[in-house]
mmCIF file of C-alpha atoms in Angstrom:
data_model
loop_
_atom_site.group_PDB
_atom_site.id
_atom_site.type_symbol
_atom_site.label_atom_id
_atom_site.label_comp_id
_atom_site.label_asym_id
_atom_site.label_seq_id
_atom_site.Cartn_x
_atom_site.Cartn_y
_atom_site.Cartn_z
ATOM 1 C CA GLU A 1 106.203 95.519 79.252
ATOM 2 C CA VAL A 2 106.191 92.414 80.826
ATOM 3 C CA GLN A 3 102.534 90.860 81.399
ATOM 4 C CA LEU A 4 101.397 87.875 83.096
ATOM 5 C CA VAL A 5 97.629 87.494 83.528
ATOM 6 C CA GLU A 6 96.714 84.462 85.309
ATOM 7 C CA SER A 7 92.993 82.958 84.870
ATOM 8 C CA GLY A 8 91.008 80.003 85.665
ATOM 9 C CA GLY A 9 90.145 80.272 89.665
ATOM 10 C CA GLY A 10 87.726 79.603 91.487
ATOM 11 C CA LEU A 11 86.079 77.162 94.215
ATOM 12 C CA VAL A 12 86.523 73.072 93.913
ATOM 13 C CA GLN A 13 85.469 70.416 95.706
ATOM 14 C CA PRO A 14 88.212 68.220 97.477
ATOM 15 C CA GLY A 15 89.151 65.485 95.356
ATOM 16 C CA GLY A 16 88.701 67.918 92.040
ATOM 17 C CA SER A 17 90.311 69.448 89.500
ATOM 18 C CA LEU A 18 91.221 72.931 88.059
ATOM 19 C CA ARG A 19 93.198 74.038 85.363
ATOM 20 C CA LEU A 20 95.339 77.624 85.767
ATOM 21 C CA SER A 21 96.174 79.191 82.765
ATOM 22 C CA CYS A 22 98.513 82.081 82.017
ATOM 23 C CA ALA A 23 99.120 83.884 79.154
ATOM 24 C CA ALA A 24 102.388 86.192 78.713
ATOM 25 C CA SER A 25 103.626 89.264 76.441
ATOM 26 C CA GLY A 26 105.670 91.688 76.290
ATOM 27 C CA PHE A 27 108.934 89.023 76.041
ATOM 28 C CA THR A 28 110.172 86.426 74.167
ATOM 29 C CA PHE A 29 108.109 83.856 76.280
ATOM 30 C CA SER A 30 109.674 80.772 74.613
ATOM 31 C CA ASP A 31 113.212 81.823 75.647
ATOM 32 C CA HIS A 32 112.061 81.657 79.162
ATOM 33 C CA TYR A 33 111.589 79.247 82.016
ATOM 34 C CA MET A 34 108.300 79.695 83.943
ATOM 35 C CA ASP A 35 107.430 79.093 87.473
ATOM 36 C CA TRP A 36 104.092 79.100 89.642
ATOM 37 C CA VAL A 37 104.251 80.386 93.069
ATOM 38 C CA ARG A 38 101.421 79.962 95.478
ATOM 39 C CA GLN A 39 100.198 82.090 98.852
ATOM 40 C CA ALA A 40 97.531 80.736 100.549
ATOM 41 C CA PRO A 41 95.594 82.847 102.612
ATOM 42 C CA GLY A 42 97.182 84.773 105.255
ATOM 43 C CA LYS A 43 100.469 82.841 105.050
ATOM 44 C CA GLY A 44 103.923 83.224 103.261
ATOM 45 C CA LEU A 45 105.180 81.827 99.240
ATOM 46 C CA GLU A 46 105.601 78.895 98.422
ATOM 47 C CA TRP A 47 107.054 77.598 95.134
ATOM 48 C CA VAL A 48 105.099 74.940 93.176
ATOM 49 C CA GLY A 49 106.879 74.389 90.186
ATOM 50 C CA ARG A 50 108.731 74.919 87.129
ATOM 51 C CA ILE A 51 108.988 74.325 83.563
ATOM 52 C CA ARG A 52 112.325 74.673 81.332
ATOM 53 C CA ASN A 53 112.542 76.045 77.566
ATOM 54 C CA LYS A 54 112.281 74.069 74.659
ATOM 55 C CA ALA A 55 116.022 73.945 74.788
ATOM 56 C CA ASN A 56 116.111 72.302 78.196
ATOM 57 C CA SER A 57 113.156 69.720 76.545
ATOM 58 C CA TYR A 58 110.477 71.317 78.466
ATOM 59 C CA THR A 59 111.476 69.170 81.598
ATOM 60 C CA THR A 60 109.746 70.346 84.889
ATOM 61 C CA GLU A 61 110.466 70.320 88.724
ATOM 62 C CA TYR A 62 107.909 70.305 91.396
ATOM 63 C CA ALA A 63 107.423 70.816 95.165
ATOM 64 C CA ALA A 64 107.086 67.419 97.196
ATOM 65 C CA SER A 65 103.789 68.640 98.212
ATOM 66 C CA VAL A 66 102.202 69.024 94.531
ATOM 67 C CA LYS A 67 104.111 66.143 92.581
ATOM 68 C CA GLY A 68 102.189 63.182 90.872
ATOM 69 C CA ARG A 69 99.364 65.910 91.494
ATOM 70 C CA PHE A 70 100.334 69.069 89.334
ATOM 71 C CA THR A 71 101.221 69.076 85.902
ATOM 72 C CA ILE A 72 102.901 72.240 84.839
ATOM 73 C CA SER A 73 102.775 72.813 80.724
ATOM 74 C CA ARG A 74 103.285 75.545 78.117
ATOM 75 C CA ASP A 75 102.427 76.265 74.480
ATOM 76 C CA ASP A 76 105.322 78.521 73.035
ATOM 77 C CA SER A 77 102.986 79.459 70.050
ATOM 78 C CA GLU A 78 100.341 81.019 72.217
ATOM 79 C CA ASN A 79 102.363 82.273 75.143
ATOM 80 C CA SER A 80 100.701 80.290 77.327
ATOM 81 C CA LEU A 81 101.643 78.372 80.592
ATOM 82 C CA SER A 82 98.834 76.466 82.270
ATOM 83 C CA LEU A 83 98.909 74.467 85.558
ATOM 84 C CA GLN A 84 96.436 71.281 85.659
ATOM 85 C CA MET A 85 95.701 70.822 89.250
ATOM 86 C CA ASN A 86 94.792 67.038 90.218
ATOM 87 C CA SER A 87 92.990 65.559 93.340
ATOM 88 C CA LEU A 88 92.702 69.025 95.134
ATOM 89 C CA LYS A 89 93.033 69.231 99.093
ATOM 90 C CA SER A 90 92.037 72.014 101.457
ATOM 91 C CA GLU A 91 95.873 72.883 101.648
ATOM 92 C CA ASP A 92 95.793 73.532 98.358
ATOM 93 C CA ALA A 93 93.566 76.957 98.308
ATOM 94 C CA ALA A 94 95.568 79.552 97.501
ATOM 95 C CA VAL A 95 95.995 82.646 95.230
ATOM 96 C CA TYR A 96 98.448 80.894 92.422
ATOM 97 C CA TYR A 97 101.191 83.524 90.888
ATOM 98 C CA CYS A 98 102.580 82.629 87.083
ATOM 99 C CA THR A 99 106.128 83.966 87.382
ATOM 100 C CA ARG A 100 108.879 84.435 84.559
ATOM 101 C CA VAL A 101 112.545 82.970 85.523
ATOM 102 C CA GLY A 102 115.129 85.731 84.171
ATOM 103 C CA VAL A 103 118.683 85.565 83.161
ATOM 104 C CA LYS A 104 119.197 85.693 87.156
ATOM 105 C CA ARG A 105 117.750 82.123 87.462
ATOM 106 C CA LEU A 106 114.977 83.701 89.588
ATOM 107 C CA PRO A 107 111.204 84.704 89.579
ATOM 108 C CA ASP A 108 111.650 88.184 88.116
ATOM 109 C CA TYR A 109 108.599 89.096 87.099
ATOM 110 C CA TRP A 110 104.993 88.214 88.686
ATOM 111 C CA GLY A 111 101.792 88.176 87.539
ATOM 112 C CA GLN A 112 98.333 89.157 89.920
ATOM 113 C CA GLY A 113 97.283 86.238 90.942
ATOM 114 C CA THR A 114 94.393 83.874 90.586
ATOM 115 C CA LEU A 115 92.766 82.277 93.902
ATOM 116 C CA VAL A 116 92.052 78.793 94.185
ATOM 117 C CA THR A 117 89.498 77.921 96.875
ATOM 118 C CA VAL A 118 88.967 74.203 98.227
ATOM 119 C CA SER A 119 85.999 73.371 99.591
ATOM 120 C CA SER A 120 82.856 71.101 100.172
ATOM 121 C CA ASP B 1 114.935 70.750 101.231
ATOM 122 C CA ILE B 2 116.449 73.478 102.116
ATOM 123 C CA GLN B 3 114.862 75.255 105.128
ATOM 124 C CA MET B 4 115.055 79.537 105.264
ATOM 125 C CA THR B 5 114.823 81.056 108.331
ATOM 126 C CA GLN B 6 113.497 84.594 108.505
ATOM 127 C CA SER B 7 113.912 86.422 111.337
ATOM 128 C CA PRO B 8 112.305 88.933 112.943
ATOM 129 C CA SER B 9 108.593 87.648 111.821
ATOM 130 C CA THR B 10 107.687 91.338 112.676
ATOM 131 C CA LEU B 11 109.430 94.448 112.971
ATOM 132 C CA SER B 12 108.147 97.921 114.371
ATOM 133 C CA ALA B 13 110.085 100.573 113.305
ATOM 134 C CA SER B 14 109.521 104.462 112.442
ATOM 135 C CA VAL B 15 110.065 106.205 109.470
ATOM 136 C CA GLY B 16 113.792 107.315 109.054
ATOM 137 C CA ASP B 17 114.853 103.931 110.729
ATOM 138 C CA ARG B 18 117.389 101.440 109.699
ATOM 139 C CA VAL B 19 116.177 98.275 109.504
ATOM 140 C CA THR B 20 117.840 94.591 108.922
ATOM 141 C CA ILE B 21 116.321 91.508 108.682
ATOM 142 C CA THR B 22 117.893 88.218 109.093
ATOM 143 C CA CYS B 23 117.721 85.292 106.951
ATOM 144 C CA ARG B 24 118.958 81.622 107.294
ATOM 145 C CA ALA B 25 119.684 78.781 105.004
ATOM 146 C CA SER B 26 119.798 75.424 106.668
ATOM 147 C CA GLN B 27 122.837 74.670 104.455
ATOM 148 C CA SER B 28 125.156 76.715 102.362
ATOM 149 C CA ILE B 29 123.623 77.907 99.404
ATOM 150 C CA SER B 30 126.661 80.337 98.060
ATOM 151 C CA SER B 31 125.151 83.568 97.180
ATOM 152 C CA TRP B 32 122.010 81.950 95.440
ATOM 153 C CA LEU B 33 119.237 84.069 97.754
ATOM 154 C CA ALA B 34 116.955 86.856 96.680
ATOM 155 C CA TRP B 35 114.917 89.659 98.327
ATOM 156 C CA TYR B 36 111.558 90.423 97.698
ATOM 157 C CA GLN B 37 109.221 92.652 98.789
ATOM 158 C CA GLN B 38 105.159 92.122 98.877
ATOM 159 C CA LYS B 39 102.528 94.543 99.799
ATOM 160 C CA PRO B 40 98.956 93.426 100.469
ATOM 161 C CA GLY B 41 97.138 92.099 97.839
ATOM 162 C CA LYS B 42 99.575 92.516 94.883
ATOM 163 C CA ALA B 43 102.313 90.197 93.636
ATOM 164 C CA PRO B 44 106.205 90.276 95.344
ATOM 165 C CA LYS B 45 108.443 92.951 94.207
ATOM 166 C CA LEU B 46 112.291 91.394 93.360
ATOM 167 C CA LEU B 47 114.862 93.633 95.299
ATOM 168 C CA ILE B 48 117.851 91.838 95.263
ATOM 169 C CA TYR B 49 119.318 88.942 93.764
ATOM 170 C CA LYS B 50 122.549 86.975 94.289
ATOM 171 C CA ALA B 51 122.315 87.846 98.090
ATOM 172 C CA SER B 52 123.566 91.654 97.076
ATOM 173 C CA THR B 53 122.555 92.706 93.660
ATOM 174 C CA LEU B 54 120.412 95.236 93.418
ATOM 175 C CA GLU B 55 117.111 95.003 91.179
ATOM 176 C CA SER B 56 116.842 97.633 88.293
ATOM 177 C CA GLY B 57 114.402 100.490 89.739
ATOM 178 C CA VAL B 58 115.076 99.696 93.291
ATOM 179 C CA PRO B 59 115.951 102.288 95.568
ATOM 180 C CA SER B 60 119.853 102.605 96.585
ATOM 181 C CA ARG B 61 118.332 102.626 100.339
ATOM 182 C CA PHE B 62 117.880 99.068 100.101
ATOM 183 C CA SER B 63 121.094 96.489 100.688
ATOM 184 C CA GLY B 64 121.776 92.649 100.754
ATOM 185 C CA SER B 65 124.831 91.037 102.575
ATOM 186 C CA GLY B 66 126.052 87.602 103.197
ATOM 187 C CA SER B 67 126.668 84.449 101.667
ATOM 188 C CA GLY B 68 126.479 80.700 102.787
ATOM 189 C CA THR B 69 123.973 80.447 105.012
ATOM 190 C CA GLU B 70 124.069 83.985 106.601
ATOM 191 C CA PHE B 71 122.032 86.785 104.959
ATOM 192 C CA THR B 72 120.828 90.155 105.922
ATOM 193 C CA LEU B 73 118.521 93.011 104.013
ATOM 194 C CA THR B 74 118.792 96.442 105.144
ATOM 195 C CA ILE B 75 116.899 99.424 104.816
ATOM 196 C CA SER B 76 119.069 102.409 105.688
ATOM 197 C CA SER B 77 116.251 104.902 105.863
ATOM 198 C CA LEU B 78 113.125 103.850 106.123
ATOM 199 C CA GLN B 79 110.045 104.989 104.010
ATOM 200 C CA PRO B 80 106.702 105.148 104.281
ATOM 201 C CA ASP B 81 106.500 102.873 100.886
ATOM 202 C CA ASP B 82 108.382 100.450 102.721
ATOM 203 C CA PHE B 83 105.935 99.131 104.816
ATOM 204 C CA ALA B 84 105.171 95.048 103.606
ATOM 205 C CA THR B 85 106.184 91.911 104.188
ATOM 206 C CA TYR B 86 109.735 90.775 102.968
ATOM 207 C CA TYR B 87 110.905 87.292 101.927
ATOM 208 C CA CYS B 88 113.760 85.702 101.255
ATOM 209 C CA GLN B 89 114.188 82.981 98.624
ATOM 210 C CA GLN B 90 117.119 80.593 98.306
ATOM 211 C CA TYR B 91 117.151 79.287 94.092
ATOM 212 C CA ASP B 92 120.339 77.179 94.586
ATOM 213 C CA LEU B 93 118.802 73.663 94.756
ATOM 214 C CA TYR B 94 115.382 72.401 93.793
ATOM 215 C CA PRO B 95 112.939 72.580 95.566
ATOM 216 C CA LEU B 96 113.057 76.816 95.400
ATOM 217 C CA THR B 97 112.325 77.787 99.251
ATOM 218 C CA PHE B 98 110.909 81.149 100.886
ATOM 219 C CA GLY B 99 111.582 82.084 104.812
ATOM 220 C CA GLY B 100 108.680 82.511 106.900
ATOM 221 C CA GLY B 101 108.550 86.619 105.857
ATOM 222 C CA THR B 102 109.261 89.536 108.009
ATOM 223 C CA LYS B 103 106.166 92.182 108.401
ATOM 224 C CA VAL B 104 107.577 95.532 109.015
ATOM 225 C CA GLU B 105 104.908 97.601 110.828
ATOM 226 C CA ILE B 106 104.470 101.329 111.444
ATOM 227 C CA LYS B 107 105.791 101.901 115.129
#
């Protein structure tokens, strides 16, 4: 069974940093691209970014709203995905979902999400 | 960026109704469109990909159609479990983008 479990959310001040993690199990993590998607309270879904697999040199893509501030990384030996968030703004407050990108080229499994609150 | 516009934003319907949700892309995305269902407090669930292919395990009352810039999600006979918010997503070009969502409410 595919499982994605996010952790690391919490309260952070504007301008601060936070690192989210996602523990993956139930599939061959190293084969898959992985995405982060977020959802501000009461709002719609926003794609944050993607990291490709080793075969594609672990290259990344980001939404314009987070490019230069957020960094996606992965540790295939630990089946782990991370999202380093710097220079956080109030508009970054959201539930952040870790998602697996399947052979269909899109997120097919989602974690339960972790809440990030940005407030002074 | 490709803009995805869903309509309506809210839909009131009764059990047994046929429901149609529309999604328009600001430029052609071929058939690279997915539909997700999200219930309050839960992660989205993939329903349909490549515009019309039903994800495994999804009831056959859900169907998708369209290509290019115009797409629809149809629920042939609305069931109590279907009251939720539905999102379209294009995955043709980066950044991937979602529609604003359609909330299906009980009439």
